[in-house]
XYZ file of C-alpha atoms in Angstrom:
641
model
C -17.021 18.769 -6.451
C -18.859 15.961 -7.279
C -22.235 15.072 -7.823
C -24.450 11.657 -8.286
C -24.102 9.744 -11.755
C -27.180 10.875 -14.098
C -28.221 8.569 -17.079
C -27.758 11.098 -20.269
C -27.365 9.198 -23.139
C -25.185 11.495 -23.994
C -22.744 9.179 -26.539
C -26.150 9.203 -29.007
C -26.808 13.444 -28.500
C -23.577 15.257 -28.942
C -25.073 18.193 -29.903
C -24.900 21.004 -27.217
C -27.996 23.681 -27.303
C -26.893 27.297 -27.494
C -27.398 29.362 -23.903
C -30.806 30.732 -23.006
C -31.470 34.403 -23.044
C -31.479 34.633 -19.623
C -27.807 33.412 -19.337
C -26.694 35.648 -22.429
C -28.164 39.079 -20.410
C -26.711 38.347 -16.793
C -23.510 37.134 -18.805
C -22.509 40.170 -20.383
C -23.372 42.035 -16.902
C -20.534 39.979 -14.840
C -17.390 41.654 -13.644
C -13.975 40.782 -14.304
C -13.150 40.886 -10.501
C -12.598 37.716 -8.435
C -16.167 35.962 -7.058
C -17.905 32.825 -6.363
C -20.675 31.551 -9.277
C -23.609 29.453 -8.167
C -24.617 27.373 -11.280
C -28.781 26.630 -10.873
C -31.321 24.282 -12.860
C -34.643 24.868 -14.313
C -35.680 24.682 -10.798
C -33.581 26.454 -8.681
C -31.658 23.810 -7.075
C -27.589 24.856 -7.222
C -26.050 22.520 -9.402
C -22.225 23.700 -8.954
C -20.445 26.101 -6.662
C -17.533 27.088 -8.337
C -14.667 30.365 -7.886
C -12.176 32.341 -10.288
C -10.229 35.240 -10.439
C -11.860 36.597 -13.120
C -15.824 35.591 -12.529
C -16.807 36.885 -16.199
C -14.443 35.046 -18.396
C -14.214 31.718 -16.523
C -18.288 32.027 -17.092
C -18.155 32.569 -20.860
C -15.672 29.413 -20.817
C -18.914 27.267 -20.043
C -21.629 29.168 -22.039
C -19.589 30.252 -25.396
C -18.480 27.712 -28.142
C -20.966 24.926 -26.238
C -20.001 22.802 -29.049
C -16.501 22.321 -27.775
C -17.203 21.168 -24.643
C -16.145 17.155 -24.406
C -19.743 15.121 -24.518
C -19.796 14.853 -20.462
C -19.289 18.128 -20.188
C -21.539 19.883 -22.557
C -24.556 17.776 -21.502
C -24.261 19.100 -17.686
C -23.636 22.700 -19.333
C -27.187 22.321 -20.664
C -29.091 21.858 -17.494
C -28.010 24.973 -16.485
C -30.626 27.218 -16.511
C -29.224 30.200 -14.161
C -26.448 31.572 -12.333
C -25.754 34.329 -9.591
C -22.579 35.685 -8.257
C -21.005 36.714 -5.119
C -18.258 39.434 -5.264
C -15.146 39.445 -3.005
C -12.625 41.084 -2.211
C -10.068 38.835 -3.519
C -9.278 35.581 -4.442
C -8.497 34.307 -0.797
C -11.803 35.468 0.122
C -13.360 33.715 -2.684
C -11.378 30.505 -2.098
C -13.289 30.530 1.610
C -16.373 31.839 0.401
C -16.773 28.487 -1.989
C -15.299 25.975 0.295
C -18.368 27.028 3.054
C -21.163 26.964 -0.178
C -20.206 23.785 -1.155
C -20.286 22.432 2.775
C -23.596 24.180 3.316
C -24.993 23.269 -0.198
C -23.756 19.869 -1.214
C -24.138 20.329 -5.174
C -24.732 17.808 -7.454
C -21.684 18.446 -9.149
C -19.275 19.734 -7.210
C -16.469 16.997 -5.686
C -17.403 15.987 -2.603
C -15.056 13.517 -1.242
C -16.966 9.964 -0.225
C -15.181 8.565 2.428
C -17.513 5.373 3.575
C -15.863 5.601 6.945
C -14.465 7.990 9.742
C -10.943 7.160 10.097
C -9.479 6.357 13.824
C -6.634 8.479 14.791
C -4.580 8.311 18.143
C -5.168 11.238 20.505
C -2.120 11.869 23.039
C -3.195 14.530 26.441
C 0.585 15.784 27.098
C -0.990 17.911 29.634
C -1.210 15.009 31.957
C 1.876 14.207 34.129
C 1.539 10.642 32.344
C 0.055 10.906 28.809
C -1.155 7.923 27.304
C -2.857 7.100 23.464
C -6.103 6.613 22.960
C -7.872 5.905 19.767
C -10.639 8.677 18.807
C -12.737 9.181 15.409
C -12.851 12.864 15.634
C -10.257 15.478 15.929
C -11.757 18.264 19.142
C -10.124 21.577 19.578
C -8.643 20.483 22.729
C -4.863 21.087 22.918
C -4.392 17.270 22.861
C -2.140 15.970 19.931
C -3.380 14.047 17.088
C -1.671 11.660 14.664
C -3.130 9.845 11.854
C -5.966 9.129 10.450
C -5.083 5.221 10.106
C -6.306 2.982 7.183
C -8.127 1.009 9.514
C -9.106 0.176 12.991
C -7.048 -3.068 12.960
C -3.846 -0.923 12.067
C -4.437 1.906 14.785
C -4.310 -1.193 17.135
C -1.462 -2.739 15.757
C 0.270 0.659 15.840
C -1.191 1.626 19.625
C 0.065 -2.351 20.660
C 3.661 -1.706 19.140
C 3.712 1.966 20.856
C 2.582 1.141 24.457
C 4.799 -2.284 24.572
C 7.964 -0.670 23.029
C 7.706 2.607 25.417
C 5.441 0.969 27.917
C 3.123 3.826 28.375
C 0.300 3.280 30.553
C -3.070 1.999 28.951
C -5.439 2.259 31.657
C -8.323 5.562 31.265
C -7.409 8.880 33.629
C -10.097 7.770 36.162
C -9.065 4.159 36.325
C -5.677 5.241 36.849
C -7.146 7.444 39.856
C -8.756 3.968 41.599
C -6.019 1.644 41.638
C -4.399 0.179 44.387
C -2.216 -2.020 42.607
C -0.444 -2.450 39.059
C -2.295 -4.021 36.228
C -1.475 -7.330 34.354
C 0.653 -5.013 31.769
C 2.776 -3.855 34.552
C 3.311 -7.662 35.539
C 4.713 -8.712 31.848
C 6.871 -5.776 31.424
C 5.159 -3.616 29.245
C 4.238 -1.093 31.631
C 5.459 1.353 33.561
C 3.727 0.745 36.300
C 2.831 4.960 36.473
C -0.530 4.282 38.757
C 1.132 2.242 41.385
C 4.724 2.670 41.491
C 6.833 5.670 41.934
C 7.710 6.488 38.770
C 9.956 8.892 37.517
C 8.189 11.828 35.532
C 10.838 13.265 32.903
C 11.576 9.369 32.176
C 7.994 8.775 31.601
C 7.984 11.723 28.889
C 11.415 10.603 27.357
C 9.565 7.720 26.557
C 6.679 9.675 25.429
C 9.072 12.029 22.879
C 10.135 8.770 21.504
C 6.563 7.588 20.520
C 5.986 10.420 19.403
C 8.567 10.191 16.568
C 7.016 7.168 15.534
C 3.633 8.257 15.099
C 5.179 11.086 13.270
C 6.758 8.658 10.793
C 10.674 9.728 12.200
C 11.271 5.894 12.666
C 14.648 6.802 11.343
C 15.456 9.782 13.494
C 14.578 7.298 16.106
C 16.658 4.660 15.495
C 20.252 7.030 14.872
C 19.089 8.302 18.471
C 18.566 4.975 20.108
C 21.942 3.396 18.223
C 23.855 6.334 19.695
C 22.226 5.983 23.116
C 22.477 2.354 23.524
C 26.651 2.505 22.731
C 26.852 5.001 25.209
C 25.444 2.809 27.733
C 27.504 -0.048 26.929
C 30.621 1.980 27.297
C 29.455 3.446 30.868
C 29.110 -0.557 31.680
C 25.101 0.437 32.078
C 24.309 -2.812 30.519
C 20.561 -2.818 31.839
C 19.656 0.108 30.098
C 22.094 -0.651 26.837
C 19.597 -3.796 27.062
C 16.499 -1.987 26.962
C 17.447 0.347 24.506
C 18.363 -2.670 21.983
C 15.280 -4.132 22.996
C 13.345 -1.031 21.246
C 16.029 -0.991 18.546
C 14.371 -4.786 17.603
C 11.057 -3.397 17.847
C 11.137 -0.736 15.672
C 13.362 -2.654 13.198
C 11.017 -5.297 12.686
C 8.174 -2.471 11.873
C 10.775 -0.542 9.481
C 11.234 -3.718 7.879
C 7.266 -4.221 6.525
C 7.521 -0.071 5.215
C 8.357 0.644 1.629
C 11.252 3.269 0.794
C 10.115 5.345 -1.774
C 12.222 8.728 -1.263
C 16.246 9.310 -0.216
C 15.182 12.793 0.608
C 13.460 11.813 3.933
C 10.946 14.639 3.250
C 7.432 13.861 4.308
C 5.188 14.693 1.527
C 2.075 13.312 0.252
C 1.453 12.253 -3.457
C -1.703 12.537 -5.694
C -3.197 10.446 -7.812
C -6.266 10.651 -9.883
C -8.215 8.620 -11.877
C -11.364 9.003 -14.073
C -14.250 7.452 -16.443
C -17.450 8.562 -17.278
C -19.653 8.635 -14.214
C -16.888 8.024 -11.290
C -13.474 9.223 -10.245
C -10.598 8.207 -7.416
C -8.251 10.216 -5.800
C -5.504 8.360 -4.399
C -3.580 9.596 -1.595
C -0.040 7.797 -0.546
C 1.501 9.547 2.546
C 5.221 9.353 2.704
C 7.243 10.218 5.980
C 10.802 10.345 6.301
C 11.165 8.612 3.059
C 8.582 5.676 3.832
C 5.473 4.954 2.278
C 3.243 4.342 5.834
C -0.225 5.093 3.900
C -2.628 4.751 0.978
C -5.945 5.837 1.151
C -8.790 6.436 -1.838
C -11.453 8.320 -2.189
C -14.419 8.203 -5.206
C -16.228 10.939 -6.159
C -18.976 11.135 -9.280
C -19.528 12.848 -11.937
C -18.468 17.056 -12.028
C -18.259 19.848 -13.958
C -14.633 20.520 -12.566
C -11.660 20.284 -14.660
C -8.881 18.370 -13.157
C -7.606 20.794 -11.844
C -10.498 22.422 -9.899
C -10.834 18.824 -8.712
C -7.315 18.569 -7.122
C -7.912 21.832 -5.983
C -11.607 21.140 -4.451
C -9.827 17.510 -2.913
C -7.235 19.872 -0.978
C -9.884 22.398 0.230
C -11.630 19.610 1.800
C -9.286 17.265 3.198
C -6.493 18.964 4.476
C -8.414 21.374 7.028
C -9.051 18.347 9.488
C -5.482 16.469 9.623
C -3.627 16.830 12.456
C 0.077 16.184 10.672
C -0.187 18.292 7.343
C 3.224 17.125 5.115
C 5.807 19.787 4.043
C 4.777 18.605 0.682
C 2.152 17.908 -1.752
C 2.795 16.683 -5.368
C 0.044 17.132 -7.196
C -0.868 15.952 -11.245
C -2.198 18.695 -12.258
C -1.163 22.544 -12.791
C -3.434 24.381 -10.531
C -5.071 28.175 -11.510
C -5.123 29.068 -7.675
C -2.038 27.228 -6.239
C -0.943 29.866 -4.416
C -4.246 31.690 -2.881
C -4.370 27.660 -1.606
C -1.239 27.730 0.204
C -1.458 30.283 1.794
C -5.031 29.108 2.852
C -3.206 25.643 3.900
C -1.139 27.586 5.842
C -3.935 29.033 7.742
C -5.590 26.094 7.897
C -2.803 24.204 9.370
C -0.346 26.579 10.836
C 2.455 25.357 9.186
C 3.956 25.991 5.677
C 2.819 23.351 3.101
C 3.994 23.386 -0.327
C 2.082 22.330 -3.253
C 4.285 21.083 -6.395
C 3.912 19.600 -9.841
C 6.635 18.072 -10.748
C 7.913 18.312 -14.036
C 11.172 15.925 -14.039
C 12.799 13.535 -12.313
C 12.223 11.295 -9.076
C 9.060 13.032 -7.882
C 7.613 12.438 -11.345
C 7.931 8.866 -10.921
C 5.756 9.089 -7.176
C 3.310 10.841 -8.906
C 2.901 8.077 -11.806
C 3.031 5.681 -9.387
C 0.407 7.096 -7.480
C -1.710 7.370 -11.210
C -1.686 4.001 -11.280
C -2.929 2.934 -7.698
C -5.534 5.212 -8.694
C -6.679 3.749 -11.669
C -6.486 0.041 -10.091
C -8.812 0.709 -7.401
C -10.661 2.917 -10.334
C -11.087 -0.435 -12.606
C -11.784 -2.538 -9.723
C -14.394 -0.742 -8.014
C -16.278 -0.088 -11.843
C -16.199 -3.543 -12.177
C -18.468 -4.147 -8.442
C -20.282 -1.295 -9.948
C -21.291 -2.856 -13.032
C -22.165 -6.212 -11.163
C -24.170 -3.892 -8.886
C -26.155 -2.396 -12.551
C -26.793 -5.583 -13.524
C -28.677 -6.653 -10.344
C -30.452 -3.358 -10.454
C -31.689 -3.780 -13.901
C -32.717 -6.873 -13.100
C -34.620 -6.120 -10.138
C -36.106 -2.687 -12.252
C -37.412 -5.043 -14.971
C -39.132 -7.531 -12.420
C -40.876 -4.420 -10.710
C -41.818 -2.869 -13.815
C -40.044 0.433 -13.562
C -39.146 2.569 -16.525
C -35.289 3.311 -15.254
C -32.887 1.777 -12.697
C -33.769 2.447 -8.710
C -30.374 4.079 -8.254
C -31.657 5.249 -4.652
C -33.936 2.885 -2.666
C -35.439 3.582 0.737
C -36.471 0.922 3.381
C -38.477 1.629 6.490
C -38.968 -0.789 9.379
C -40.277 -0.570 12.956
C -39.158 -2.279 16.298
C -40.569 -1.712 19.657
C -41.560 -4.364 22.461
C -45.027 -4.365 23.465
C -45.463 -0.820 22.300
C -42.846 0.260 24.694
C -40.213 2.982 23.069
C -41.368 2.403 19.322
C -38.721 3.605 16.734
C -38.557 3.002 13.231
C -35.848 3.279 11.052
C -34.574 4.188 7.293
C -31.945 2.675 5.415
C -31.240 4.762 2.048
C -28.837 2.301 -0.615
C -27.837 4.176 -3.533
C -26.978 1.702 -6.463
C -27.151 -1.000 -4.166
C -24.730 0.469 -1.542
C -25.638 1.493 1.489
C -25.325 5.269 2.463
C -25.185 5.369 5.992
C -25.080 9.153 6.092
C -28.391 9.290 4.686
C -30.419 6.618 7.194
C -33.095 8.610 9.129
C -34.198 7.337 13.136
C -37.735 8.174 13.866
C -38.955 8.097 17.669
C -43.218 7.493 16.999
C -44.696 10.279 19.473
C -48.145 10.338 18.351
C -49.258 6.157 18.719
C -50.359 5.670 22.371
C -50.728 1.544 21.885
C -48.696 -0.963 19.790
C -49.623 -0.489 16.440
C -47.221 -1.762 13.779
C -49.594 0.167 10.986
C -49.393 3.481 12.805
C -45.742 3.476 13.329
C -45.542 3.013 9.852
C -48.018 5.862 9.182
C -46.345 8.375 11.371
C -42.729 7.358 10.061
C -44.063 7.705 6.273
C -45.678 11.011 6.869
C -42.912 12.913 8.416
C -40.172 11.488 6.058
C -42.307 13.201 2.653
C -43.883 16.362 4.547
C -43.105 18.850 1.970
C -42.443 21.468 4.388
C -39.408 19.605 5.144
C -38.292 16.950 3.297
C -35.239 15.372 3.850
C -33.010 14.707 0.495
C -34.403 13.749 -2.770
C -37.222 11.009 -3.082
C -36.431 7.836 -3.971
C -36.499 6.081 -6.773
C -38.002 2.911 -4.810
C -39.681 2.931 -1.799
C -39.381 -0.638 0.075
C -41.480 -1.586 3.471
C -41.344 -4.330 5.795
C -44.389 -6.322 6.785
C -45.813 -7.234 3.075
C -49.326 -6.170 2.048
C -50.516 -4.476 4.990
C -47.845 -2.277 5.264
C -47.648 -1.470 1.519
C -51.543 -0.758 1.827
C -50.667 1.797 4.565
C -47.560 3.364 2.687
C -49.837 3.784 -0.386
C -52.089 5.619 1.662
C -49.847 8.067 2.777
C -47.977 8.633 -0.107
C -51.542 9.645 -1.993
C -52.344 11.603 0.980
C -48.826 13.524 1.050
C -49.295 14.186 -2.787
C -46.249 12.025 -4.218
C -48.110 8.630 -4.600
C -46.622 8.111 -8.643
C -43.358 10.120 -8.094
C -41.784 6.933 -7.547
C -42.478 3.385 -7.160
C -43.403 1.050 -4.229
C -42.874 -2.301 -2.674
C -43.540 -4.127 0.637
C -41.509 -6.909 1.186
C -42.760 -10.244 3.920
C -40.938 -13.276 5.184
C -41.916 -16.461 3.963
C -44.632 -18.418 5.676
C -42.678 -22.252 6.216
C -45.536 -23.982 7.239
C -47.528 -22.490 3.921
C -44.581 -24.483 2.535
C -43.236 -21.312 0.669
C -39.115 -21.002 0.280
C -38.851 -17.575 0.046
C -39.624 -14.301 1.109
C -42.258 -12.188 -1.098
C -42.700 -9.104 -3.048
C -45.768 -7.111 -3.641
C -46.358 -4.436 -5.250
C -49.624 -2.272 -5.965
C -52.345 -3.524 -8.213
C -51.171 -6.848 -8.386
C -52.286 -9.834 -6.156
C -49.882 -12.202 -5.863
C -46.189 -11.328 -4.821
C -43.486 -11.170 -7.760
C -41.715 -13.861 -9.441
C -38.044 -13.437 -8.705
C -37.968 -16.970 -11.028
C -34.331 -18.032 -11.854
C -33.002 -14.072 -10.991
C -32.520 -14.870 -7.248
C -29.842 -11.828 -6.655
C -32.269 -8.711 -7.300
C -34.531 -10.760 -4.293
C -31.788 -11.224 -2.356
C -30.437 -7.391 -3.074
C -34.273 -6.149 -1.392
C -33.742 -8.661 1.641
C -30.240 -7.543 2.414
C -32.079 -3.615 2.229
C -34.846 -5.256 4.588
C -32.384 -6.995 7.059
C -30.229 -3.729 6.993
C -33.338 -1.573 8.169
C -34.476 -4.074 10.440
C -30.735 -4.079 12.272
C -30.797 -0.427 12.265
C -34.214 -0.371 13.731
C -33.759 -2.501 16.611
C -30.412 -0.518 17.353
C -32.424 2.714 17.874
C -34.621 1.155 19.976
C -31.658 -0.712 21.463
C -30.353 2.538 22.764
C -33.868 4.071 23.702
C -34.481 1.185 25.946
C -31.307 0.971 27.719
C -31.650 4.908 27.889
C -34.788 4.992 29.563
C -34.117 2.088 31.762
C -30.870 3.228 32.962
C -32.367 6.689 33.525
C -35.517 5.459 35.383
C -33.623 2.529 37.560
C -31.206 5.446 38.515
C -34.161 7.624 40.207
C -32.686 8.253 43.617
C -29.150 6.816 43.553
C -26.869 8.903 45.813
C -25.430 11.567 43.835
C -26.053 10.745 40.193
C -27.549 13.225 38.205
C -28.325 13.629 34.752
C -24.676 14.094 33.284
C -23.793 10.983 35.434
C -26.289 8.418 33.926
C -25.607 9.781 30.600
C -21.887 9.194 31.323
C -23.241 5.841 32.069
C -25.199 5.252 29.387
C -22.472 5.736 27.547
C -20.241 3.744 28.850
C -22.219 0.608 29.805
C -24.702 0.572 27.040
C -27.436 -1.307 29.046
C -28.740 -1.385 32.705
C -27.783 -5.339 33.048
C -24.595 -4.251 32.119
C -23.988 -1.365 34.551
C -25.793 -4.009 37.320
C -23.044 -6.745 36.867
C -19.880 -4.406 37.154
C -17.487 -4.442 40.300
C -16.749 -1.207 41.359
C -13.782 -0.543 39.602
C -14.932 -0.309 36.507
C -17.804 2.200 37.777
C -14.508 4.073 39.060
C -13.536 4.396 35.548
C -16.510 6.185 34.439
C -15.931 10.023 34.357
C -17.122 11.998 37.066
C -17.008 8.815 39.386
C -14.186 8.351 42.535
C -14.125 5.151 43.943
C -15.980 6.425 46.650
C -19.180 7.993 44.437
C -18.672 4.114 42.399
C -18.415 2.048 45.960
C -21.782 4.134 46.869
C -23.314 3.321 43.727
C -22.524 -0.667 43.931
C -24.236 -0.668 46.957
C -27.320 1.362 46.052
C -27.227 -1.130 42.607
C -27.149 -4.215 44.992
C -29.608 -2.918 47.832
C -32.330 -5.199 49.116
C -34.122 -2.440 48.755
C -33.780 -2.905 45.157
C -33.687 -5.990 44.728
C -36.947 -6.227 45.732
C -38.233 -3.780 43.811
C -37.493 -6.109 41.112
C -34.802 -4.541 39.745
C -32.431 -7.732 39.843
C -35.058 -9.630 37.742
C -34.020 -8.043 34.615
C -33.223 -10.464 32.512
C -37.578 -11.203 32.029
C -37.872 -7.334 31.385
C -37.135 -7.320 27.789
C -33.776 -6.029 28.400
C -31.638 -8.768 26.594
C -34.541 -8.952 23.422
């Protein structure tokens, strides 16, 4: 349940303020039934979700004998200005009831797991006579099976290559399958079945699939005693083709059990916990064993909370566990846990199968659990020493700008449109000179009929700091693109929207060449010339990396608009595509040029086309009709900019 790092200076005030009289009143007024608490500062925002079984005496923990608290602690205790509380019915109820307030509120400091990425799994559609993997980044309620996530898209390929070669599933989408009339290059090297040409038989085909799936379920072992025992039965019935094919997967899978690291006899699959924590930032470490191999390690950070660690294992399994598709048998976690069992049994609804959650007190499991420690606090100690690299270039770049405190979040607006066609501009947020992709904004301009680069701006500015509905916190500093112009136009605004002050402001130009200047400027208001960066080149080069990362993300979104519109309108009056069709398009194309240079078979493998709706499409594409509509002359239509 965690929140963003806040500068305190708490190791020079130690000394915790008594509770207001507020607090005291509604305090003594709690029940002693099971709730949820929501923990509010001087200005109503919710500051920490939290639950307990007993709602009044886990609330006098925080608010009585203040000066106990450890330092971190008692200084978030005293921005707490407020509470409420929800009754429940029980703890289950109040288990739920939290998990959805902390989804739907986001508190400051509450644990809430960043993951920098969505992680690929592989999605297997059994209901097809001839399933075959694909790789997806979300899990749908779809009745397909899932297994994963994977560290990484290079090891979901590596593990989708080894799968389709060893059991030489088909790789070839549902609707290319459909429109061949002759095997693929896969089927030609041996690592296909050949299921969209050849007859094939069926219950073979999902043998083969049974036995992937034991992989992706980390049985490797399983696997192997099964193939071993096949294979000598073959040999002995003098089927020496299939004795060879089965040793042939044998090899395979060996060499992939060889690069996995035994870490249990017991062959149980569990995953292990780790955590790790300084002032200001924590890791979680997750290792996932199966069948006694260690086939994943994954981290996550999360910042500063008013959790104990307990609450913050706790709050790590409310949120992560839901969404995977191959829950273990069991967890091992560090810490004793107050509501252990209310959360297995709400794992068990979560997941539909029994998971058991275990601290070990002795013995081999002890030692996974201190191994996992440690991998935590590694990644812990590397990633605060990027951070402090990170501080340094911020200070540096505060003290250039002249701002009182660090610009822990900085916003960065730039437009892209060609010759005022589809204008977009787009917002890069960086907190402590990171990106957070989560938080980047995409702004079609509806209200500038001609090509106005000040305009877009305007219109951009405005509806990002309407107070009616602004979107997150403001910024610390706000950065545009197109130097002094643009930051005249963005002061404007922000004077006009009533936060000009609130934070500060810089526009940031490329350097003129021909002017003879080496790099690109800085300005900020009330001061004419741009800033000397001087012989502190990386808090310069920090604010151009910001600029070139709003600028990419700019021209994507217009990218996509483009290509959108000129799919859509280059599509008016092809033979039987409709709007779902051209968005499947779209989709899978990206670009008109794109969808204009395919052969029909790959149209085929868009859904909702048969080679007969693509082979109509080709020739309405390729028309002399069309062609001399100009259509074909795409590449001086902006399309390739």
């Amino acid at each position: 349940m965690g929140g963003e790092e806040v500068n305190t200076g708490c190791e020079e005030n130690t000394e915790a303020s008594g509770p207001s009289l507020l607090i005291l009143e509604k305090l003594a007024q709690v029940t002693t039934g099971p709730g949820v608490y929501l923990m509010k500062d001087g200005e109503n925002r919710i500051l920490y979700v939290g639950k307990a079984k007993n709602l009044r005496r886990r609330l006098a923990s925080y608010f009585q004998r203040m000066d106990r608290h450890p330092v971190k602690t008692g200084v978030l205790v005293a921005k707490i200005a407020d509470f409420d509380t929800i009754l429940t019915e029980s703890e289950n109820e109040a288990l739920l009831l939290e998990s959805t307030l902390i989804k739907r509120h986001r508190p400051r400091y509450n644990v809430i797991l960043k993951d920098d990425k969505q992680y690929p799994f592989l999605r297997l559609d059994l209901s097809h006579p001839f399933p075959n993997l694909t790789v997806v980044r979300r899990i749908q309620k779809d009745h397909a099976r899932y297994f994963g996530p994977f560290s990484s898209g290079g090891a979901v390929r590596e593990t989708l290559k080894l799968v389709n070669r060893t059991f030489r599933l088909r790789t070839c989408k549902d609707t290319v399958m459909k429109g061949r009339s002759r095997p693929c290059l896969n089927y030609q090297m041996g690592v296909c079945i050949g299921a969209c040409c050849k007859e094939v038989d069926t219950d073979a085909y999902r043998r083969n699939v049974r036995e992937a799936v034991l992989v992706l379920k980390g049985k490797t072992p399983v696997l192997l005693t099964k193939l071993q025992r096949e294979m000598k039965k073959a040999a002995l019935a003098q089927n020496f083709e299939k004795a060879a094919e089965i040793r042939d997967k044998l090899f395979a899978l060996e060499r992939t059990r060889e690069s996995q690291v035994v870490v249990a006899t017991d062959l149980v699959d569990r995953d292990i916990l780790g955590r790790a924590e300084v002032p200001g930032m924590g890791i979680f470490t997750l290792m996932r064993v199966r069948s006694g191999l260690l086939v994943d390690t994954r981290h996550f950070a999360f910042r500063e909370t008013l959790a104990d660690p307990g609450e913050q294992i706790a709050s790590f399994i409310r949120q992560y566990y839901p969404e995977q598709p191959q829950p273990p048998r069991e967890i091992l976690v560090p810490e004793d846990l107050e509501d252990r069992e209310a959360l297995s049994e709400a794992l068990n609804t979560w997941t539909g199968k029994k998971v058991t959650i275990t601290r070990p007190l002795r013995g081999e499991k002890v030692k996974l659990l201190e191994w996992a420690k440690s991998n935590a606090e590694k990644e812990l100690e590397e990633r605060m020493a990027l951070r402090q690299g990170d501080e340094a270039v911020l200070e540096t770049l505060a003290a250039k700008l002249g701002m009182g405190g660090l610009p822990h979040r900085i916003e960065c607006f730039d437009n892209a449109n060609i010759s005022g066609q589809n204008p977009v501009t787009g917002m890069v947020v960086f907190i402590d000179g990171r990106p957070d992709k989560n938080q980047y904004r995409r702004y079609k301009i509806r209200h500038v009929p001609e090509q106005d680069d000040y305009a877009y701006m305007n219109e951009s500015l405005r509806r990002r700091f309407a107070a009616e509905k602004l979107e997150g916190p403001l910024p610390d500093l706000l950065l545009v693109d197109g130097g002094k112009g643009q930051l005249n136009i963005a002061i404007e605004v922000l004077k006009d929207m009533g936060v000009f002050g609130s934070f500060h402001v810089a526009a940031i130009a490329k350097m003129d060449t021909e002017k003879g200047e080496s790099e690109d400027k800085i300005f900020i208001p009330g001061r004419m010339n741009p800033v000397n960066f001087g012989k502190d080149p990386q808090a310069l080069f920090l604010l151009m990396r910001i600029r070139d990362e709003a600028h990419k993300t700019a021209v994507g979104f217009h990218r996509k608009q483009r290509n959108k519109s000129t799919l859509h309108s280059r599509l008016d009056g092809a033979p039987g595509v409709g709007p779902k069709r051209k968005a499947a398009l779209l989709s899978h194309f990206g670009s008109f040029k794109k969808l204009l240079a395919a052969p029909v078979e790959d149209i085929s493998s868009v859904d909702g086309f048969s080679p007969q709706s693509a082979r109509r499409l080709y020739e309405f594409l390729h028309s002399s009709e069309l062609a001399e509509a100009g259509f074909k002359g795409i590449g001086v239509t902006g399309e390739d900019v």
